[in-house]
mmCIF file with all atom_site columns, C-alpha atoms in Angstrom:
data_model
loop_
_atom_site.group_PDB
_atom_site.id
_atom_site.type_symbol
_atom_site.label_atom_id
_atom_site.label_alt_id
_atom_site.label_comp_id
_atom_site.label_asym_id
_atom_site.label_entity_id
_atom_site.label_seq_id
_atom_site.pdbx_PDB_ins_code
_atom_site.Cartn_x
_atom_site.Cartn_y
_atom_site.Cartn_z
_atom_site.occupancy
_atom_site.B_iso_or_equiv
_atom_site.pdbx_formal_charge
_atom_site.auth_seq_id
_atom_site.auth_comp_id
_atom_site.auth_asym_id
_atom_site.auth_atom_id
_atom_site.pdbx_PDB_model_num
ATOM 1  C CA . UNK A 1 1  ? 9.223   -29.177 15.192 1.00 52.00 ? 1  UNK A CA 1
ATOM 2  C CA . UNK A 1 2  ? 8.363   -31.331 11.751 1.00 64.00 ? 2  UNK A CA 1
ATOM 3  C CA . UNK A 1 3  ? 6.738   -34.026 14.747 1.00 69.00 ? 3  UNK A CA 1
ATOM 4  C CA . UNK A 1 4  ? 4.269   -31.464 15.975 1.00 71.00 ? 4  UNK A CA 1
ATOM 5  C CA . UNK A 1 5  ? 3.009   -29.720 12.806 1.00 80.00 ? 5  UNK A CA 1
ATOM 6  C CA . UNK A 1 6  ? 2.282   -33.740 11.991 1.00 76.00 ? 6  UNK A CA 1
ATOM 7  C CA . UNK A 1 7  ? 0.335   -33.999 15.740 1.00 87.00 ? 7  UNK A CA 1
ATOM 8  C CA . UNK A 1 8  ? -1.614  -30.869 14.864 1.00 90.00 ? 8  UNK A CA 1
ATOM 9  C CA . UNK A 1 9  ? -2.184  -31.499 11.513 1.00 90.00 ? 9  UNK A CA 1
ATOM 10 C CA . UNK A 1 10 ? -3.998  -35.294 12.245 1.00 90.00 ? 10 UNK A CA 1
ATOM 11 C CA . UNK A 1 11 ? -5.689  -33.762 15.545 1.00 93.00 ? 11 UNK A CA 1
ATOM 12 C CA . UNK A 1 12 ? -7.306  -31.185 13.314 1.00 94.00 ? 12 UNK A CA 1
ATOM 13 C CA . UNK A 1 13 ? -8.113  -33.532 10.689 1.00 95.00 ? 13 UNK A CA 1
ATOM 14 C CA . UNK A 1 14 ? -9.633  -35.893 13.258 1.00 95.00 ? 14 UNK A CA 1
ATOM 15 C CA . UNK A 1 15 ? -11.909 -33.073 14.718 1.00 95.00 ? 15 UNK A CA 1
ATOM 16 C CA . UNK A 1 16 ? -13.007 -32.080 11.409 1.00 97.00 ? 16 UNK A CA 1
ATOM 17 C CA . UNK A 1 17 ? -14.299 -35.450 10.683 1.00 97.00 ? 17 UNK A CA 1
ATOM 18 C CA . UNK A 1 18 ? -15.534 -35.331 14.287 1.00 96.00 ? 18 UNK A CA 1
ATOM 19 C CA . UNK A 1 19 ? -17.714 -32.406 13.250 1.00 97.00 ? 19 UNK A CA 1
ATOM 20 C CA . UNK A 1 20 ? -18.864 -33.521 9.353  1.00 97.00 ? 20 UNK A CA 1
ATOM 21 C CA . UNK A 1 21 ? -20.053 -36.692 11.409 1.00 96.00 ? 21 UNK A CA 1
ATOM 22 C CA . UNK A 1 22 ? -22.330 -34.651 13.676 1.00 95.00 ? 22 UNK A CA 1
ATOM 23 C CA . UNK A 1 23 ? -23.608 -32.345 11.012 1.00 97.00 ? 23 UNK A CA 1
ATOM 24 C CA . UNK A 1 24 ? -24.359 -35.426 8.794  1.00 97.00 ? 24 UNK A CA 1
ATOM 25 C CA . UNK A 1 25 ? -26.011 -36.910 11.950 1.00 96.00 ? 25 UNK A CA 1
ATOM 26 C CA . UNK A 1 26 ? -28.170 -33.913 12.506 1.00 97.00 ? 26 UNK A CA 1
ATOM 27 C CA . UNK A 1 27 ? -29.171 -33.325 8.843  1.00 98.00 ? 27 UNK A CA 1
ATOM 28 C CA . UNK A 1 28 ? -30.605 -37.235 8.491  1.00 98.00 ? 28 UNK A CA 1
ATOM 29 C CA . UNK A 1 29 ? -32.200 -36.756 11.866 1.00 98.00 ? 29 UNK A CA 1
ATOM 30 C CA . UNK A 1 30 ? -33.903 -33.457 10.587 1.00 98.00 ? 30 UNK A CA 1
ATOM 31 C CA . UNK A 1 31 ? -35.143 -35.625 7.650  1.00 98.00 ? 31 UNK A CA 1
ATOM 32 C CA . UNK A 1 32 ? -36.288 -38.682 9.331  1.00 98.00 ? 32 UNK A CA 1
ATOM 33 C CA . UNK A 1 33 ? -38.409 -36.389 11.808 1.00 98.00 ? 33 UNK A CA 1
ATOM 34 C CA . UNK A 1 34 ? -39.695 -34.490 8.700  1.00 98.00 ? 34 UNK A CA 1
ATOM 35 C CA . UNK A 1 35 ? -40.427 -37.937 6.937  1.00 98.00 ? 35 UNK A CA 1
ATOM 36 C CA . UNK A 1 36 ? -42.158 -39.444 10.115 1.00 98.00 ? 36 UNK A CA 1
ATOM 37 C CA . UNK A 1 37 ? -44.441 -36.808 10.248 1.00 98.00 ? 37 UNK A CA 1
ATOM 38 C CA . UNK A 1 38 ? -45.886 -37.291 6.222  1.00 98.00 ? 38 UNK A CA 1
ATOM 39 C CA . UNK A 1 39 ? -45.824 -41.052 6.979  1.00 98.00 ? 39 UNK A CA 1
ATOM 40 C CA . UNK A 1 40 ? -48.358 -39.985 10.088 1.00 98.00 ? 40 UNK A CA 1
ATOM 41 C CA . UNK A 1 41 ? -50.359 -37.697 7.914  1.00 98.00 ? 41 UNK A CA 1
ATOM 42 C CA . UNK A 1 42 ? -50.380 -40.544 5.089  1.00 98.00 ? 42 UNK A CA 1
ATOM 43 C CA . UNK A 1 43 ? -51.325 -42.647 8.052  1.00 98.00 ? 43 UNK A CA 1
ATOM 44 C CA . UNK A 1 44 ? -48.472 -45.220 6.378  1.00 98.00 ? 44 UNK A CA 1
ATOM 45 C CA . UNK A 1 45 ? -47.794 -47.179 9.587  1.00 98.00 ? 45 UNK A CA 1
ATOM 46 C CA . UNK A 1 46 ? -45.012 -49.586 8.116  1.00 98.00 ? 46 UNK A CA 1
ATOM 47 C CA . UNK A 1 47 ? -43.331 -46.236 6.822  1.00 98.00 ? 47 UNK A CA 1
ATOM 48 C CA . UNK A 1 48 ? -43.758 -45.032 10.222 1.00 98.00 ? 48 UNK A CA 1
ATOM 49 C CA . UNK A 1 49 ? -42.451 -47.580 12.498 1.00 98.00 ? 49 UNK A CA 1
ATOM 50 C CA . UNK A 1 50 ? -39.174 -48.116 9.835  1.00 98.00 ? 50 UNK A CA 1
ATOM 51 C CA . UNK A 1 51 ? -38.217 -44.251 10.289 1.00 98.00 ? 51 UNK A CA 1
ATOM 52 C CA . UNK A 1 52 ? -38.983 -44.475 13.687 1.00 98.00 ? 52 UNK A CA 1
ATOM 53 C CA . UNK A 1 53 ? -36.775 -47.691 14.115 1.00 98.00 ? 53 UNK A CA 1
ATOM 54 C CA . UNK A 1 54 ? -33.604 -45.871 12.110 1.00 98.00 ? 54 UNK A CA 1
ATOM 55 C CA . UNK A 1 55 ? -34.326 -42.719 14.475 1.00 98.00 ? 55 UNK A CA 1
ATOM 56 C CA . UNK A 1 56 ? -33.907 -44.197 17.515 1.00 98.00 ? 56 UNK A CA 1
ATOM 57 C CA . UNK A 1 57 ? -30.831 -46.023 16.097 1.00 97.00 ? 57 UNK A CA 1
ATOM 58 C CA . UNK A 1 58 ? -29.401 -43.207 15.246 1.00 96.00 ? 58 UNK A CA 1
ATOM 59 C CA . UNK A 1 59 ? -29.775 -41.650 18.502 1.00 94.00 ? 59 UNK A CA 1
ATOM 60 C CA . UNK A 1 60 ? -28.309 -44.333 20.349 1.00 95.00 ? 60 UNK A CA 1
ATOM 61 C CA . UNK A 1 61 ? -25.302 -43.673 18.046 1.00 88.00 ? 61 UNK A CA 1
ATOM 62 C CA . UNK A 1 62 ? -24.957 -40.226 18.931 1.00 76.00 ? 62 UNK A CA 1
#
């Protein structure tokens, strides 16, 4: 019985860490899409394309 409270235990800590990752994912994505938008108002292209870059990175992460 000792066996599967340790299974449990590491599954649960492994899908907590599964879901801080995502919500960490999906606050910096909420930010670069906020920050994009003031570097298009600013008209700040090198600002732009750099967020824009990291973006799409981090969407082909996710």
């Amino acid at each position: 019985m000792g066996k599967m409270n340790v299974s449990n235990d590491a599954l649960l800590a492994l899908f907590a860490e599964m879901i801080w990752d995502q919500a960490i994912r999906k606050h910096r994505e909420e930010n670069l899409y906020k920050e994009i938008d003031r570097a298009l108002a600013k008209g700040d292209q090198p600002s732009f394309l750099a967020l824009t870059s990291e973006l799409r990175l981090l969407q082909s992460l996710g």
